[in-house]
Coordinates of C-alpha atoms and ligand atoms in Angstrom, one line a residue:
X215 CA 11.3 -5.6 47.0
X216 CA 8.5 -7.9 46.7
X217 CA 8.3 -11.2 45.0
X218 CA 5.3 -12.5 43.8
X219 CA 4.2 -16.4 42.2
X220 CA 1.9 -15.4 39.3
X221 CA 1.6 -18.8 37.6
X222 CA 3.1 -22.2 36.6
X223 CA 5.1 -21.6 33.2
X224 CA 3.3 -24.6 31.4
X225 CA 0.2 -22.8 31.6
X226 CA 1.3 -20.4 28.6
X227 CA 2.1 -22.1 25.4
X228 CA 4.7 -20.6 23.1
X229 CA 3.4 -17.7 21.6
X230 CA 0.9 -17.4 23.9
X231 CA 0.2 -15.3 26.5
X232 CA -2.9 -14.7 29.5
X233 CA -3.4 -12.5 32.1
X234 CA -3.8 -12.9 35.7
X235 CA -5.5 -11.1 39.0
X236 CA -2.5 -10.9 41.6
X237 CA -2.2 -10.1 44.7
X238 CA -0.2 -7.2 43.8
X239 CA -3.6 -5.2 43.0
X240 CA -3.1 -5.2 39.4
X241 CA -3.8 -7.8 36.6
X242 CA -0.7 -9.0 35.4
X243 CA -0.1 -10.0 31.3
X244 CA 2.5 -13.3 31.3
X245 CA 3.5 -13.9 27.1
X246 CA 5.7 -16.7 26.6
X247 CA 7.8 -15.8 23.3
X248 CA 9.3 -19.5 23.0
X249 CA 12.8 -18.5 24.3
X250 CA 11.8 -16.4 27.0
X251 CA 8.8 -14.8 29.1
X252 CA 7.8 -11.6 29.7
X253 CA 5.2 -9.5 32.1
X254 CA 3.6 -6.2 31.6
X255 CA 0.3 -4.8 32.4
X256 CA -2.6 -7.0 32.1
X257 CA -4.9 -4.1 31.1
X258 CA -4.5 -1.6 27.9
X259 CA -3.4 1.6 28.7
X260 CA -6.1 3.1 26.6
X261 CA -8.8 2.1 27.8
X262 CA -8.1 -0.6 30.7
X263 CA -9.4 -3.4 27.8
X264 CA -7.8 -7.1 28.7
X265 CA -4.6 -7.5 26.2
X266 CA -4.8 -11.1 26.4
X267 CA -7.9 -10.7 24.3
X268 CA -6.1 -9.5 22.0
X269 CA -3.2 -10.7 19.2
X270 CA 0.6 -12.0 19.5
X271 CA 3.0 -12.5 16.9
X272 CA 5.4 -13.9 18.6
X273 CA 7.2 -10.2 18.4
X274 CA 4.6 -7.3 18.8
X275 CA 1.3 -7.8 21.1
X276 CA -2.1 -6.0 19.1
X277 CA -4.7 -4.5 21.5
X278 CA -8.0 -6.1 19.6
X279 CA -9.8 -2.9 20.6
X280 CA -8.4 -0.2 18.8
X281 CA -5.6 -1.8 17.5
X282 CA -2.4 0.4 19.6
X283 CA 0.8 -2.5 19.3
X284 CA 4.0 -2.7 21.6
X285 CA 7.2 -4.8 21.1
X286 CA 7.2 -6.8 23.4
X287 CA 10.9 -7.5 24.5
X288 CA 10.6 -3.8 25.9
X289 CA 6.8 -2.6 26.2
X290 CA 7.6 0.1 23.8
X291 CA 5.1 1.8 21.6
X292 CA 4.7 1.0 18.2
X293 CA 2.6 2.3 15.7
X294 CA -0.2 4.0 16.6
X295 CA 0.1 2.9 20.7
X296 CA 0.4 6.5 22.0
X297 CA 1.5 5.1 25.5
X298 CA 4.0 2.5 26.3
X299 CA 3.0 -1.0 28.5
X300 CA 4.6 -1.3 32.1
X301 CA 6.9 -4.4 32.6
X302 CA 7.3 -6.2 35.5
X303 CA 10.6 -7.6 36.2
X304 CA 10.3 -11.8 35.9
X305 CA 11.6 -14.5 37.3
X306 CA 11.3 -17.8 35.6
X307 CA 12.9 -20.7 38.6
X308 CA 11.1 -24.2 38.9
X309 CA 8.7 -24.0 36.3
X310 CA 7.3 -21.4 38.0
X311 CA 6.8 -17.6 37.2
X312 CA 7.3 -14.9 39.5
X313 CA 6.5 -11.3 39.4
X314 CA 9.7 -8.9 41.1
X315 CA 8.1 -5.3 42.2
X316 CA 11.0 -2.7 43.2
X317 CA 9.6 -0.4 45.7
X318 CA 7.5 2.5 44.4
X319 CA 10.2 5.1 45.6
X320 CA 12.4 4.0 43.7
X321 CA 10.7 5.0 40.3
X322 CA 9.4 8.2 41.9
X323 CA 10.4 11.6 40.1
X324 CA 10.7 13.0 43.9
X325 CA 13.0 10.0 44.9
X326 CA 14.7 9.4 41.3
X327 CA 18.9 9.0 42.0
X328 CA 18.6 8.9 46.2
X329 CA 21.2 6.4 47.1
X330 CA 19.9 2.8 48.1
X331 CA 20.6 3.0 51.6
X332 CA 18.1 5.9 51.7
X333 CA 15.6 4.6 49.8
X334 CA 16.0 1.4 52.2
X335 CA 14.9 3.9 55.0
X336 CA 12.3 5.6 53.5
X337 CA 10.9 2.5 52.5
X338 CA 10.9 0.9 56.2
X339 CA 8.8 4.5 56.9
X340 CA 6.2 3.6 54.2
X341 CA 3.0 2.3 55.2
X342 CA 1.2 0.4 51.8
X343 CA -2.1 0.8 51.6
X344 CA -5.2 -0.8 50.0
X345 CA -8.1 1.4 48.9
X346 CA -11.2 0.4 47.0
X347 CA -12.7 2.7 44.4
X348 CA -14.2 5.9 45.2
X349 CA -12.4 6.1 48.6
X350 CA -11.2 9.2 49.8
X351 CA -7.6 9.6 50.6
X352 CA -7.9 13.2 52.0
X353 CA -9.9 16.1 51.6
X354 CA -9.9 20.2 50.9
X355 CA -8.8 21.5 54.9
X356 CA -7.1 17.9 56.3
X357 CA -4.3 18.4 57.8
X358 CA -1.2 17.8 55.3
X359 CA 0.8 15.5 57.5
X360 CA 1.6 12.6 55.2
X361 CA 2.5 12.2 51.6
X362 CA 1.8 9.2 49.1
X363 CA 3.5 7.4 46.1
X364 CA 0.6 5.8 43.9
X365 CA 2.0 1.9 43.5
X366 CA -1.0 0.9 41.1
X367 CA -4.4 2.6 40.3
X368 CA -5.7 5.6 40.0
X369 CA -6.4 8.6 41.9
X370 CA -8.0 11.6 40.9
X371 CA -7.8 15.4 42.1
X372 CA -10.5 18.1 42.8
X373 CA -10.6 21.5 44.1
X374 CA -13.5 23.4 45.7
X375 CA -16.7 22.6 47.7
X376 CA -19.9 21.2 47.5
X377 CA -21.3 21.6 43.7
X378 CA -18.7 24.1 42.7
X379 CA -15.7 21.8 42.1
X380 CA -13.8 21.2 39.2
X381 CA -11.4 18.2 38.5
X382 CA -7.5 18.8 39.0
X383 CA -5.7 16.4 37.2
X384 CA -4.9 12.5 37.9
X385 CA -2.2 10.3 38.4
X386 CA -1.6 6.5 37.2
X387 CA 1.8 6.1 37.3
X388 CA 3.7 3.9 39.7
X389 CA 5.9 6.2 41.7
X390 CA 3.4 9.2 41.0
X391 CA 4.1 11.4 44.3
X392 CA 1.0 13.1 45.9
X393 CA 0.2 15.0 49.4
X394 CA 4.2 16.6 48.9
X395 CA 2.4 19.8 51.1
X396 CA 3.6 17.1 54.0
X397 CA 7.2 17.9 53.7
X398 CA 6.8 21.8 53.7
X399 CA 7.8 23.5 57.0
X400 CA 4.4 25.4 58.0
X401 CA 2.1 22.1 58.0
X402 CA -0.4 23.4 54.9
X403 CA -3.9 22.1 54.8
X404 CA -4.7 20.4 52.0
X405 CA -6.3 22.3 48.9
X406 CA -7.3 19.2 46.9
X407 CA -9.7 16.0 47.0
X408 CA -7.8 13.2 46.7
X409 CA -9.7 10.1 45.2
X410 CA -9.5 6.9 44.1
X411 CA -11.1 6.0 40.7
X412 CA -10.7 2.5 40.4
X413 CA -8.6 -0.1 43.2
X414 CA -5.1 1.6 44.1
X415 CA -2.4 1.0 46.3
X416 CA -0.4 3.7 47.6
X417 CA 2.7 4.0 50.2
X418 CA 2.2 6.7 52.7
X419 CA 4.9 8.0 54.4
X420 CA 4.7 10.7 57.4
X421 CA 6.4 13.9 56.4
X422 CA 7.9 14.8 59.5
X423 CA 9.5 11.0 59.6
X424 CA 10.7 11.9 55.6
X425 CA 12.5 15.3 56.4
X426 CA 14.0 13.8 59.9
X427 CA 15.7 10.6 57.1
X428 CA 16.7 13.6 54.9
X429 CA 18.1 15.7 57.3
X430 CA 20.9 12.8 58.1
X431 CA 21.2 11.7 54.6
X432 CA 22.5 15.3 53.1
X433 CA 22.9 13.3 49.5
X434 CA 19.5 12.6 49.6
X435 CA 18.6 15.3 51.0
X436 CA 19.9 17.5 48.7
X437 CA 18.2 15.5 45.3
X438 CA 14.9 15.5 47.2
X439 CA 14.1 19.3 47.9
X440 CA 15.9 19.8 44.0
X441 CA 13.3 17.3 43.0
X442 CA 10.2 18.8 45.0
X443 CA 11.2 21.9 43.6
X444 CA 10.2 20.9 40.1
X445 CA 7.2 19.2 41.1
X446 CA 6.0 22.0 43.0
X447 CA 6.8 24.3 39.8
X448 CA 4.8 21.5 37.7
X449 CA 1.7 21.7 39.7
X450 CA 1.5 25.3 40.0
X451 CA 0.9 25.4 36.4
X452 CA -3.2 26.2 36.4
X453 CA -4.5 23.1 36.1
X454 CA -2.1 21.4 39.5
X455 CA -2.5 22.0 43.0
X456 CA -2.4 18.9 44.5
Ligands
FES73 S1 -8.5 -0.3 24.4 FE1 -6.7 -1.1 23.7 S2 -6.2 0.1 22.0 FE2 -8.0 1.0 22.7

């Protein structure tokens, strides 16, 4: 768990609300609703527009741009928002506001319900990484040794070579799992591009090191390969295969 100092409270006036770069890797919203303050994204989910440009009524927060709303005790969509807004847990001690990140695992579909003591593992096995945009996490034909959980950004997928390639989905959300060919038995080579569209941080964990945590944690042992199951079945649909 990481805790992070984002700003001094008396910076954002009741009502108010403004947006920060952290050193998290993502922009950060802080809106100060007169009895209590909240954090979410700092960007729109529609088109990565900053929502501090936009409108507060002390109850919803209005995107200026194209005019999606969310309540904002709970990041919800309202209206016509067709996505909701990710909250950061806050902490509000010394007139001073700090952002609380639960590891990525955590959230993750692959990891969702592994007991604590696991995810405390796993996590110490994690490496975080940094990548600018347009870097390369792995290519068609690397070897598929280690698999990643997207913290923030974006990374993208394509299949085939040279100018025949075609995209293959992306992924945006925290605890998004990618590289999963890492925790099959016969060592695959990868059949996708992975890429980074835009600054992402990602935690990369060794599959080898996974399955050897799994194999002495049979509870989460058991939810994991239930859970990579489904993902596998997801991405076999035509458009995955990641
Ligand atoms: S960019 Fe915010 S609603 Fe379109």
């Amino acid at each position: 768990m990481n805790r992070t100092r984002i700003c001094s409270a008396s910076e954002i006036p009741p009502n108010g609300m403004k947006s920060y770069d952290t050193d998290i890797g993502v922009k950060v919203l802080v809106v100060n609703t007169g009895d209590t303050f909240y954090a979410y994204q700092g960007l729109c989910p529609h088109q990565d527009v900053c929502l501090d440009e936009g409108f507060f009524d002390g109850s919803v927060l209005t995107c200026h741009q194209h005019l999606w709303q969310w309540d904002i005790t709970t990041g919800e969509a309202v209206g016509l928002a067709e996505a909701p807004l990710e909250r950061y847990d806050l902490q509000h001690e010394g007139g001073e506001i700090f952002v609380v990140q639960a590891s990525a695992l955590k959230v993750s579909e692959l990891f969702k319900g592994v007991p604590d003591a696991a995810i405390t593992r796993l996590d110490g096995l994690a490496r975080r990484e940094e990548h600018d945009a347009q870097s390369t996490l792995y290519s068609m034909g690397d070897p598929a040794d280690d698999l990643y959980v997207l913290e923030s950004g974006r990374v993208e997928f394509v299949i085939g070579r040279d100018d025949r390639t075609s995209m293959a989905g992306f992924m945006l959300k925290k605890g998004e799992v990618f590289g999963w060919a890492a925790l099959l038995e016969d060592h695959p080579k990868r059949i996708a591009k992975a890429e980074c569209l835009e600054k992402s941080s990602v935690l990369r964990l060794n599959g080898e090191e996974v399955l050897k945590v799994l194999a002495e944690e049979p509870m989460a042992g058991y939810l994991v390969m239930k859970q990579l199951s489904t993902l596998i079945t997801k991405h076999l649909r035509p458009s995955g295969g990641k």
